[in-house]
Coordinates of C-alpha atoms in Angstrom, one line a residue:
Chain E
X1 CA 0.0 0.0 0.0
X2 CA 2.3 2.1 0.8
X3 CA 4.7 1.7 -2.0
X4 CA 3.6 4.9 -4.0
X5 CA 4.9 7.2 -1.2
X6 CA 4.2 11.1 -2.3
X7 CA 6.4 13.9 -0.7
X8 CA 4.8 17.2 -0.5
X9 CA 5.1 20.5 1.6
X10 CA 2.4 22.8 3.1
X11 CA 0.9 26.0 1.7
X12 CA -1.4 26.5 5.0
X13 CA 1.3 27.5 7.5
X14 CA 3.9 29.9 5.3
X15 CA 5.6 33.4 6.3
X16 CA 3.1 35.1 8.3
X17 CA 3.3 32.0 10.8
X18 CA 6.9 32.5 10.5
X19 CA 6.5 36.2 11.4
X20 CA 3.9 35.2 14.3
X21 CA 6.2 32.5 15.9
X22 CA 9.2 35.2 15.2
X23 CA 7.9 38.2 17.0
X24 CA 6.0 36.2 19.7
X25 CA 9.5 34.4 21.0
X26 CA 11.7 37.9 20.1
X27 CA 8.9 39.8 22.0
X28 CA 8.1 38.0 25.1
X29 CA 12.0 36.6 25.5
X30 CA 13.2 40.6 24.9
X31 CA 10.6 41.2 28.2
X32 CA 11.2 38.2 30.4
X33 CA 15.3 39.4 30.1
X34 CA 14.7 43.5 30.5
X35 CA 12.4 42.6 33.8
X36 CA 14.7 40.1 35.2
X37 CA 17.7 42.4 34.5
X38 CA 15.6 45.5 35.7
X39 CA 15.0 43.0 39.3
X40 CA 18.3 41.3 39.7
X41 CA 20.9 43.1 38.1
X42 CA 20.2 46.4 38.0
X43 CA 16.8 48.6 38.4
X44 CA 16.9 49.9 34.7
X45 CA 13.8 52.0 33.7
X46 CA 14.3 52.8 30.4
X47 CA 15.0 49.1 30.1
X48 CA 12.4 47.9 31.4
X49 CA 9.5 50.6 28.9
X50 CA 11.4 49.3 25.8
X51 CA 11.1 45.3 26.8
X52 CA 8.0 46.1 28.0
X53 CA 6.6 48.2 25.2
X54 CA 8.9 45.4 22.3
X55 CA 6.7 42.8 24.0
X56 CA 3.6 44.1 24.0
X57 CA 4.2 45.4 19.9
X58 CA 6.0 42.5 19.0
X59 CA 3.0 39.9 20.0
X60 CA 0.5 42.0 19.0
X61 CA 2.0 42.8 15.6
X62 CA 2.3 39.1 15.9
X63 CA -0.7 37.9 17.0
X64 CA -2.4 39.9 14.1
X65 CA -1.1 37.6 11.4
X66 CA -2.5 34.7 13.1
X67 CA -5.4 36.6 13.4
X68 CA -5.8 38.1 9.8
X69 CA -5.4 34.6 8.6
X70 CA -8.2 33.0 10.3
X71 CA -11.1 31.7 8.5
X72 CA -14.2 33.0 11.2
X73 CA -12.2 36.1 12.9
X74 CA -15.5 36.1 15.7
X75 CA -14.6 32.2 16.6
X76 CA -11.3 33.6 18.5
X77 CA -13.6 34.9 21.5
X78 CA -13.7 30.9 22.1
X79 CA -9.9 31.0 23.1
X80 CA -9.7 34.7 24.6
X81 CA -11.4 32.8 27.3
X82 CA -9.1 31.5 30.2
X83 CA -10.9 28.6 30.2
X84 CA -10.2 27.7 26.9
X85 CA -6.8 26.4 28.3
X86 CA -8.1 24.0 30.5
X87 CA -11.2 22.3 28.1
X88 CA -8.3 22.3 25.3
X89 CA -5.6 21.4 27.5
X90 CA -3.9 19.1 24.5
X91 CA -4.3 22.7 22.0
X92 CA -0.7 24.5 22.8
X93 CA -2.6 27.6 20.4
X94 CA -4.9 27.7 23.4
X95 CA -2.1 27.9 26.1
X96 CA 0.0 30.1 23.8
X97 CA -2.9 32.7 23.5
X98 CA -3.2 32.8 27.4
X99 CA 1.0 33.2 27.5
X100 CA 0.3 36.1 25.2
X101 CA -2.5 37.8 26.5
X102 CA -0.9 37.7 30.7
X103 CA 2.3 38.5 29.5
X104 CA 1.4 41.5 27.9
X105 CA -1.3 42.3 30.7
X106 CA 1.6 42.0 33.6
X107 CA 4.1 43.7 31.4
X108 CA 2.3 46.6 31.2
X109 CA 1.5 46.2 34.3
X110 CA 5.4 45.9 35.8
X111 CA 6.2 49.0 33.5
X112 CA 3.6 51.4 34.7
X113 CA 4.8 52.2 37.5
X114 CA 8.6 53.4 35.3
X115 CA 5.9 55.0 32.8
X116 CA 4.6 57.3 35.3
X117 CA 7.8 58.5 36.2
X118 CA 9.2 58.9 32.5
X119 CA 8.7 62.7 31.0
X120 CA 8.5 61.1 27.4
X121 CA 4.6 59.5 27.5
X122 CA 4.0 62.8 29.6
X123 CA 4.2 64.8 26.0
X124 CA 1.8 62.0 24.5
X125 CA -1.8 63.9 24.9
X126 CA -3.9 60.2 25.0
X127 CA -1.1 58.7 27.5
X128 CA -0.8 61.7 29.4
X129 CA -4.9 61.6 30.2
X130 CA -4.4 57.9 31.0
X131 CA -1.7 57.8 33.3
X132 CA -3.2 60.4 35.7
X133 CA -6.4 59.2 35.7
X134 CA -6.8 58.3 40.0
X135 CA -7.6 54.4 38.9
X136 CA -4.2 53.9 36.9
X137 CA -2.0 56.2 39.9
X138 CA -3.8 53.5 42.4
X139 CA -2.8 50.5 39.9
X140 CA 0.8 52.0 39.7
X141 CA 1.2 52.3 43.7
X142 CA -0.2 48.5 44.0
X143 CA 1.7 47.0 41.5
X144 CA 5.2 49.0 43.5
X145 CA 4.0 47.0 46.6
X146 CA 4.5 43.8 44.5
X147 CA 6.1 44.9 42.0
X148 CA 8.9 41.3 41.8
X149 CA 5.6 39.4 42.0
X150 CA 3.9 41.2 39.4
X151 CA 7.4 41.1 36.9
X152 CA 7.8 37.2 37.8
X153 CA 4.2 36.6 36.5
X154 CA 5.3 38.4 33.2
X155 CA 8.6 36.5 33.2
X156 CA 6.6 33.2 33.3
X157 CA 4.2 33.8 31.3
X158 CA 7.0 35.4 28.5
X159 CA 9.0 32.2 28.6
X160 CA 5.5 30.2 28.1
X161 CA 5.2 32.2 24.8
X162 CA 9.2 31.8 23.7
X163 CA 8.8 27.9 24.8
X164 CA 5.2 27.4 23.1
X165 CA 6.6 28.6 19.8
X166 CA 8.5 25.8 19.6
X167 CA 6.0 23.5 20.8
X168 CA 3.2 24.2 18.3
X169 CA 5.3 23.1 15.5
X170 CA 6.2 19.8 17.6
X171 CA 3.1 19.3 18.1
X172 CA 2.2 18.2 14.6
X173 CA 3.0 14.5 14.2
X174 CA 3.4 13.9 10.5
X175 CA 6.5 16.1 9.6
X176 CA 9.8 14.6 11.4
X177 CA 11.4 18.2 11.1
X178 CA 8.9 19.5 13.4
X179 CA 7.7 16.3 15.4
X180 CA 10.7 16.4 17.9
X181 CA 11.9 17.2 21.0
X182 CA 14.8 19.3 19.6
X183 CA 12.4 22.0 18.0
X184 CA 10.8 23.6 21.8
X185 CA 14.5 23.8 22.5
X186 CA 15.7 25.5 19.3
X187 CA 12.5 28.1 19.3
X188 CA 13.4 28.9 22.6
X189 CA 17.2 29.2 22.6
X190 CA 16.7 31.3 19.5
X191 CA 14.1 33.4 21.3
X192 CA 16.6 34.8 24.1
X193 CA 18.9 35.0 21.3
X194 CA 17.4 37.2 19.0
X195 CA 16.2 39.3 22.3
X196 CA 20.1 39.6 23.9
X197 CA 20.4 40.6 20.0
X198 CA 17.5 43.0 20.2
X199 CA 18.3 44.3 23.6
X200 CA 22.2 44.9 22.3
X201 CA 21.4 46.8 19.4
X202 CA 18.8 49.0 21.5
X203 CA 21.9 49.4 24.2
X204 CA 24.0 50.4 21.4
X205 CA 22.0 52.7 19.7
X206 CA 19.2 54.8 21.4
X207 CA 20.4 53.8 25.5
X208 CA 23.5 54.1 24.9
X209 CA 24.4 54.6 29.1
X210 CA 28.4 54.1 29.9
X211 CA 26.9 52.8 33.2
X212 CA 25.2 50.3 31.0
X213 CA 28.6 47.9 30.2
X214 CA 28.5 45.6 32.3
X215 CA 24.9 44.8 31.6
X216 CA 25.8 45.0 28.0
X217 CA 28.9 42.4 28.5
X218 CA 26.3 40.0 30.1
X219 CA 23.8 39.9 27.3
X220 CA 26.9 39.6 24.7
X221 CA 28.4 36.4 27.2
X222 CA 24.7 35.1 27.2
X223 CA 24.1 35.4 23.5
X224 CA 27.6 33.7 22.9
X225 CA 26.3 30.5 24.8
X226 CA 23.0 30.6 23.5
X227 CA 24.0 30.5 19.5
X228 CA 26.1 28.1 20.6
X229 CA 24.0 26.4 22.2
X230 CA 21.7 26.6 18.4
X231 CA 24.6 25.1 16.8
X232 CA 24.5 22.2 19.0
X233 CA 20.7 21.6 18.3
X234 CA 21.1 22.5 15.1
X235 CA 24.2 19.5 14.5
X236 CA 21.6 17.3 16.4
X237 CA 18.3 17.9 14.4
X238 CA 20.7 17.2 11.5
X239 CA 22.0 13.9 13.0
X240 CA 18.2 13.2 13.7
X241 CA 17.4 13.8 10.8
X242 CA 19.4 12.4 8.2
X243 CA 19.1 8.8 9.0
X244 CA 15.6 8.0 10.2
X245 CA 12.3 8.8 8.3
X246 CA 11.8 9.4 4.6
X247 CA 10.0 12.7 5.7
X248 CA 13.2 13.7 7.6
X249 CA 15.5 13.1 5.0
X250 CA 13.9 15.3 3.0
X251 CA 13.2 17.9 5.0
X252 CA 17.3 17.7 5.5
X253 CA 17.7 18.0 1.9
X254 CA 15.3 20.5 1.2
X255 CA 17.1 22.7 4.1
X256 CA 20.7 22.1 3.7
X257 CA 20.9 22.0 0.2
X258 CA 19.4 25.8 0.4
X259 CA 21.9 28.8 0.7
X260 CA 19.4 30.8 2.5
X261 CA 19.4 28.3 5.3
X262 CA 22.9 26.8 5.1
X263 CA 24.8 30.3 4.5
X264 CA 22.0 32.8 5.3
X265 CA 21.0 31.8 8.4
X266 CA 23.7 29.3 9.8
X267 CA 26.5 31.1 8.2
X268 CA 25.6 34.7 8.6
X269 CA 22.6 34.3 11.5
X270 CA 25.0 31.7 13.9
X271 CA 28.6 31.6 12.5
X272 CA 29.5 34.8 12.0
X273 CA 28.1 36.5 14.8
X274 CA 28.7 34.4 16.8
X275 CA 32.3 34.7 15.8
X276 CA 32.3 38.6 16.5
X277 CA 30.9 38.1 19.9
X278 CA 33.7 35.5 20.5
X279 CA 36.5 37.8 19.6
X280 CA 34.3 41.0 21.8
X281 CA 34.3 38.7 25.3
X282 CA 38.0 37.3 24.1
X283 CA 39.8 40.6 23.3
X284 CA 37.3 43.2 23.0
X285 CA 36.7 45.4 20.4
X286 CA 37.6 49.0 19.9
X287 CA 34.4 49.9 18.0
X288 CA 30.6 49.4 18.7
X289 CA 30.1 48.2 14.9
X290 CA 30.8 44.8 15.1
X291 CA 28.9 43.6 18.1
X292 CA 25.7 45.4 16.5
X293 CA 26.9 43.9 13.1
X294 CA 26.1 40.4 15.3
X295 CA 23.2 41.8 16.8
X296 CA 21.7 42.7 13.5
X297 CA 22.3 39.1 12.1
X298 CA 21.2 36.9 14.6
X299 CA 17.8 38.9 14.4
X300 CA 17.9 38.4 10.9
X301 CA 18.8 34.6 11.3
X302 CA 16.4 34.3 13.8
X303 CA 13.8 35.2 11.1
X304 CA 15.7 32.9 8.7
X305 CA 14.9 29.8 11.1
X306 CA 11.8 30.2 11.3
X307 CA 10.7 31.5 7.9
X308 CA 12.7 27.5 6.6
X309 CA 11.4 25.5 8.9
X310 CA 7.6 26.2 7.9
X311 CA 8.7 25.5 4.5
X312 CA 10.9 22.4 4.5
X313 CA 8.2 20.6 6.7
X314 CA 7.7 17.3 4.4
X315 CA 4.6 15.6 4.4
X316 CA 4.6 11.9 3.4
X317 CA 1.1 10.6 2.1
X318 CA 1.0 6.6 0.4
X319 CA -0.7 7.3 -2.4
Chain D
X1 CA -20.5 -0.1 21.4
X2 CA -20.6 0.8 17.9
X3 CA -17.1 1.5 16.6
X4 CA -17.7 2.7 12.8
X5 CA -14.8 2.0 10.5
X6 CA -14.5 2.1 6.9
X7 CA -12.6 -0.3 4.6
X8 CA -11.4 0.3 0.7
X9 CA -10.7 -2.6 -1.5
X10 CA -8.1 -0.8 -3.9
X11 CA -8.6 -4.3 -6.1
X12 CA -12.5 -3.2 -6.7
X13 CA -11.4 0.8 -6.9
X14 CA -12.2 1.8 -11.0
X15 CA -11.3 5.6 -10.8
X16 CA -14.9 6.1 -11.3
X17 CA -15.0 9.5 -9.1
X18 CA -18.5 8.9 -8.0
X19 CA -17.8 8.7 -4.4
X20 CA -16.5 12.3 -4.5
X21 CA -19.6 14.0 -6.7
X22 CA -21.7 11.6 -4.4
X23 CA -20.0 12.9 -1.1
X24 CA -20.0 16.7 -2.6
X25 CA -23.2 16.5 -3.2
X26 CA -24.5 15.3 0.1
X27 CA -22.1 17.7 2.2
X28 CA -22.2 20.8 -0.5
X29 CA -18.1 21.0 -0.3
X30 CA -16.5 23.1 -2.8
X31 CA -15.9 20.8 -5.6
X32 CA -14.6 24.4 -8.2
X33 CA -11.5 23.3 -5.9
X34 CA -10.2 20.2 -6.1
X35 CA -7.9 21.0 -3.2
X36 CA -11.1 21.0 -0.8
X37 CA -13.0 17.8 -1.8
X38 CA -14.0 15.8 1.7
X39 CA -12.6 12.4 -0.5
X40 CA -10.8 12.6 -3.4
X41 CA -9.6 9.8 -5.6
X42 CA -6.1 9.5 -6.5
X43 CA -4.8 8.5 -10.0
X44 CA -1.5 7.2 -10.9
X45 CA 0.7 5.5 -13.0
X46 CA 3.2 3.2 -11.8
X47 CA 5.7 0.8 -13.6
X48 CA 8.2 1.7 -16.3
X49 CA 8.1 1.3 -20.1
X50 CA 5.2 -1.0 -21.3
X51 CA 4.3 -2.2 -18.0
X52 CA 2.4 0.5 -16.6
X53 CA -0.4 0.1 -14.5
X54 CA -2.9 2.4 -12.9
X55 CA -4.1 2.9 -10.0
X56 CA -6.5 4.3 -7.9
X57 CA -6.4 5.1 -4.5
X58 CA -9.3 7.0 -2.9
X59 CA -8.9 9.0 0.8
X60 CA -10.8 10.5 3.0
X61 CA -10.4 11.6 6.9
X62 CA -9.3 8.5 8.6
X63 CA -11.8 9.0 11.8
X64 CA -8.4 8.0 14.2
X65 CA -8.9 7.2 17.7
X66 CA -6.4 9.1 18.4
X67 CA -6.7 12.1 16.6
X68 CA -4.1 14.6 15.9
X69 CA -6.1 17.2 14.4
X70 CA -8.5 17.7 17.9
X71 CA -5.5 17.4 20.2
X72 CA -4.3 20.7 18.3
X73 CA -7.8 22.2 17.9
X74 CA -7.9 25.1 20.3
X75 CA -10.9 26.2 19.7
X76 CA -12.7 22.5 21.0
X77 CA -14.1 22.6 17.3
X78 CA -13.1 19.6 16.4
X79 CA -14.9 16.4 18.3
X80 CA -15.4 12.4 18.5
X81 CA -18.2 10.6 19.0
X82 CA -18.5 8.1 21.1
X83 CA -18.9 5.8 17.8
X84 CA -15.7 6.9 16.7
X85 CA -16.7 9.6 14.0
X86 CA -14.6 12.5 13.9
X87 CA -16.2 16.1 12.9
X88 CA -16.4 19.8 13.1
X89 CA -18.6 22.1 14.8
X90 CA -18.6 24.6 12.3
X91 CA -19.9 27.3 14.7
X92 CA -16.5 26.9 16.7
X93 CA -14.2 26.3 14.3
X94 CA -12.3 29.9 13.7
X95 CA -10.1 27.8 11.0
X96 CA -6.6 28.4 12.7
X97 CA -5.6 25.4 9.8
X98 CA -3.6 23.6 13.3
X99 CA -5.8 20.5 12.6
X100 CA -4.7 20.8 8.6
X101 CA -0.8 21.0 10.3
X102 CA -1.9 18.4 12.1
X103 CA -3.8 16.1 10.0
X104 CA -1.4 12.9 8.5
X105 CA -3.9 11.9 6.1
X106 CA -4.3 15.6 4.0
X107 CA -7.8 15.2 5.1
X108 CA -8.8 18.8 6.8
X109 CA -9.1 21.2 3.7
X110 CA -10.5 25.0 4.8
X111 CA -14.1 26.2 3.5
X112 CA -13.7 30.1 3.2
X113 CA -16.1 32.8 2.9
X114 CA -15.4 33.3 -0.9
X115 CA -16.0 29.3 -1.0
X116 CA -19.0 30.1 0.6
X117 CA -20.6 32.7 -1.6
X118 CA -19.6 30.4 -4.3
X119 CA -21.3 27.4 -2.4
X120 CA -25.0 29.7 -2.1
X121 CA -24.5 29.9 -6.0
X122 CA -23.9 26.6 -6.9
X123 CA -26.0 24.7 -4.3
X124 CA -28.8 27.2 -4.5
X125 CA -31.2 28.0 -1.5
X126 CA -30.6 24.7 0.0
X127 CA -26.9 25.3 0.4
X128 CA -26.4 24.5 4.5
X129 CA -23.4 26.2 5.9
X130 CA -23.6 29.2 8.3
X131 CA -19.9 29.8 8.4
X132 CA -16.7 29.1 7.4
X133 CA -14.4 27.2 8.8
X134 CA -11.9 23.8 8.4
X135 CA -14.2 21.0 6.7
X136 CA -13.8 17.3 6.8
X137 CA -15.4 14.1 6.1
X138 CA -17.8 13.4 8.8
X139 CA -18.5 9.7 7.3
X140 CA -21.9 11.0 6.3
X141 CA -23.4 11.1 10.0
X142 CA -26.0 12.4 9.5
X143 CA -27.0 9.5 7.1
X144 CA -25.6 7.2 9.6
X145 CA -28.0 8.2 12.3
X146 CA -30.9 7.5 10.1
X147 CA -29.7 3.6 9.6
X148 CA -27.6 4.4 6.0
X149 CA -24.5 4.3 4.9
X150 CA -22.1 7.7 3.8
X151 CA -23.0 9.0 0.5
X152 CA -19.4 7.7 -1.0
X153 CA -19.7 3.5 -0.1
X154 CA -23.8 4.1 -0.8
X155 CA -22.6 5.2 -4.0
X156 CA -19.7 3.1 -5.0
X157 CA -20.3 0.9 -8.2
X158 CA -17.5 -1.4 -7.1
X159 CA -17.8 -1.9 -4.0
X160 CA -15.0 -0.8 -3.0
X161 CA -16.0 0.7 0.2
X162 CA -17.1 -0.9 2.8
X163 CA -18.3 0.8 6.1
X164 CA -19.1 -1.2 9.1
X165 CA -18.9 -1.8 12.6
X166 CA -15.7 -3.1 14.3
X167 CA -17.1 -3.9 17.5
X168 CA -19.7 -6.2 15.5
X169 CA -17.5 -9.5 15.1
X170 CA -20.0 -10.6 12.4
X171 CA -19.7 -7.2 10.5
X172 CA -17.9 -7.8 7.0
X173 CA -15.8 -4.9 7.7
X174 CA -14.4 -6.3 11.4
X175 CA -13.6 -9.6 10.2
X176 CA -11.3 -8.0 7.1
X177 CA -9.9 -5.6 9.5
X178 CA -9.2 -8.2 12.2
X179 CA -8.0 -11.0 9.6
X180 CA -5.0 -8.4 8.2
X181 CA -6.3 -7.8 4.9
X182 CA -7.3 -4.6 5.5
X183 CA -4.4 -2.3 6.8
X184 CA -4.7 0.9 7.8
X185 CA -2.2 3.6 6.7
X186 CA 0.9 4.8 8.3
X187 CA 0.0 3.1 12.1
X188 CA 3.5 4.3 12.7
X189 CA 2.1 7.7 13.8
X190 CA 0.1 6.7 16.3
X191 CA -2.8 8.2 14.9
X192 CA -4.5 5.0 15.4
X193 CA -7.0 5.1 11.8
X194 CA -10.2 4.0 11.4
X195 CA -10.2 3.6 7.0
X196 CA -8.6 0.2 6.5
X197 CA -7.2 -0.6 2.8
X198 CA -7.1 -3.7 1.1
X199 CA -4.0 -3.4 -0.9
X200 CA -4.5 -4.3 -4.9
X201 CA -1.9 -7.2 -5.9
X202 CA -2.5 -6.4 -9.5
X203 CA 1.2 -5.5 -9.8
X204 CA 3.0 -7.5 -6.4
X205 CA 3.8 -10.6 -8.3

């Protein structure tokens, strides 16, 4: 029966889910770090707004092209519902909506507080109504009296989002690229890479504080480990999947025999940067170019991932 | 407890097509699409040189016991009976395609609005569906609650579908599922089918 095996890819999921799985991992990884940095490292406000404000654009920008592509746009009130993660516990969509909507609820939430005290949303007329109304200055004052409890429910809630990114695509059983262990892993490794990235070129470019360095030398150290760290998964998905089903084998061939994923995104989003950051924590580098040269290609490889591995998914149907 | 199964002899299958207008026409899919038929019945040429045979090899949505496409449905739209019949509430479906991602078998195609407005054309005032959403072969229910058979094995000149009961050990269908002639496809997955195929040895030997 099944002799006649046919190979084919998918024209359901293509680069919008890339961009949705993209910006949800950059956006809630970028505001899980900024909050943790801004509670045990070092109280940072303007840190915090931009992780804070990245997250919340990021997944909605996000959540918009899952949104726009959905065939009954009213049916998504089903899964707005809390509940919905409970009676679909087996759905990760349904969890990852939850992770989306309470991250971006307690990241606001964390950041009002710094907002109130910030001149910049004072010269916005809309925000400047908002954030003096006597409800949100209450809000604010509660949310200082807990304010670690409040970030830690964002931080939780942001890794949910980085981690569920990955697991969506695992969750489908037919395609051996996604159908594995090694892909939740990958998603999220990338996620806190692309945000160190993000974060980097942000500390680089618009807050750029000489107090800043040592919180800049941490997320270059992180982001060393964590592409490498990719590059181990990466060697292992290969190993995976170049000796075991006919559906991995070609998803192998259909990505490694491509130069946008073999030099685009492990040569120019891993390799190289992570070759520049190398040399920065080794022996330093006198400019600021080539550490935001990194930055700007593992967010661009990030993308890269993503954007292939919707693609190369092979399905493999006897008939 | 009834546990409906269906099973294709591909030795009886002659590329007739009328189990898809027969199934189209009792669920009203969007046949101006031959990417969104509920069954659809594949044609192919296999062997080399003069000794080419064709074959036929009809699929539909396998009804698993252990569904892939509901375990990723967030919405809850997509649902089994307790008989073992898989299907969509259309009302709840908001056609995230997760159970198309999902689906092994190619067997969860999305019925748009446009497919829709093309539907209340072609099927006229009796066209059924309220919204739109990811469609699927329901093995006729509806017809099976009154006592019949779905549209496709009613309708099939070969009889080459077979739909039955596998908790019925004198059902025609149990005994050629339970004797290994009928197979069901890709068990490696776990999806645990209920569509069974007896394999054509036209071309084994």
């Amino acid at each position: 029966m099944d002799v006649n095996m046919t190979y084919a890819t998918q024209d359901m999921w293509t680069w919008w889910l890339a961009i949705y799985l993209y910006f949800g991992g950059l956006g809630a990884a970028t505001l899980a770090v900024t909050f943790l940095t801004d509670m045990y490292l070092k109280p940072n406000r303007a840190l915090v707004i931009w992780g804070a404000g990245a997250g919340v654009v990021l997944l909605a920008l996000g959540s918009l092209m899952l949104f726009g592509h959905l065939l009954d746009k009213t049916a998504v009130l089903t899964i707005l519902n809390p509940m919905a993660m409970l009676d679909q516990s087996t759905a990760w969509i349904a969890w990852g909506t939850q992770f989306i909507i309470w991250m971006m609820v307690w990241g606001v939430l964390y950041a009002l507080p710094y907002v109130r005290e910030t001149e910049f949303p004072r010269k916005v007329p809309g925000i400047r109504d908002l954030i003096d109304k006597p409800f949100v200055i209450g809000t604010a004052k509660l949310v200082q009296s807990f304010h670690r409890s409040v970030g830690w429910l964002a931080v939780i809630n942001g890794v949910g989002v980085a981690v569920y990114t990955g697991l969506l695509l695992q969750s489908f059983p037919a395609v051996a690229l996604w159908h594995n262990p090694a892909v939740p892993l990958l998603f999220t490794v990338s996620a806190f890479s692309t945000a160190m990235a993000f974060l980097l070129v942000l500390m680089y470019t618009l807050l750029h504080d000489q107090a800043d360095e040592h919180v800049r030398v941490l997320y270059e150290r992180i982001d060393l480990v964590l592409i490498a760290a990719e590059l181990v998964i990466l060697f292992s998905l290969y190993q995976y999947l170049k000796n075991g089903s006919e559906s991995g084998v070609r998803s192998m061939e259909l990505l490694w025999n491509d130069y946008g994923w073999l030099i685009g995104f492990i040569g120019f989003g891993l390799i190289v940067p992570f070759l520049l950051e190398l040399k920065g924590v080794m022996r330093g580098w006198a400019s600021r170019v080539p550490i935001l040269t990194a930055a700007v290609l593992v967010l661009a490889g990030g993308y890269l991932l993503r954007h292939y591995f919707m693609y190369a998914g092979v399905y493999a149907y006897p008939w | 407890m009834t546990h409906y199964a269906m099973v294709i002899d591909l030795n009886t299958c002659v590329g007739c097509n009328a189990c898809m207008a027969a199934c189209a026409m009792e669920n009203q899919t969007p046949v101006w699409d031959k990417n969104k038929w509920r069954t659809y019945v594949h044609d192919k040429e296999i062997g080399l040189g003069s000794d080419v045979q064709r074959r036929f090899f009809p699929r539909l949505c396998n009804h698993c016991d252990n569904p892939p496409c509901m375990t990723v449905c967030p919405t809850g739209a997509t649902q089994k009976k307790a008989n073992g019949i898989v299907f969509v509430d259309q009302d709840l479906c908001m056609g995230c395609g997760a159970c198309a991602m999902a689906c092994p078998y190619h067997a969860r195609v999305p019925v748009t609005r446009r497919d829709m407005r093309e539907g209340r054309e072609f099927y006229g005032s009796d066209y059924r569906r309220s919204s739109p959403s990811m469609d699927k072969c329901s093995f006729c229910d509806h017809l099976v609650e009154q006592g019949r058979k779905p549209a496709c094995v009613e309708t099939c000149v070969g009889s080459s579908r077979m739909f039955g009961d596998l908790d019925d050990p004198n059902d025609p269908v149990a005994q050629m599922v339970a004797s290994g002639a009928a197979r069901a496809l890709m068990p490696h997955i776990g999806t645990r089918p209920n569509v069974y195929y007896i394999d054509d040895i036209r071309w084994r030997g």
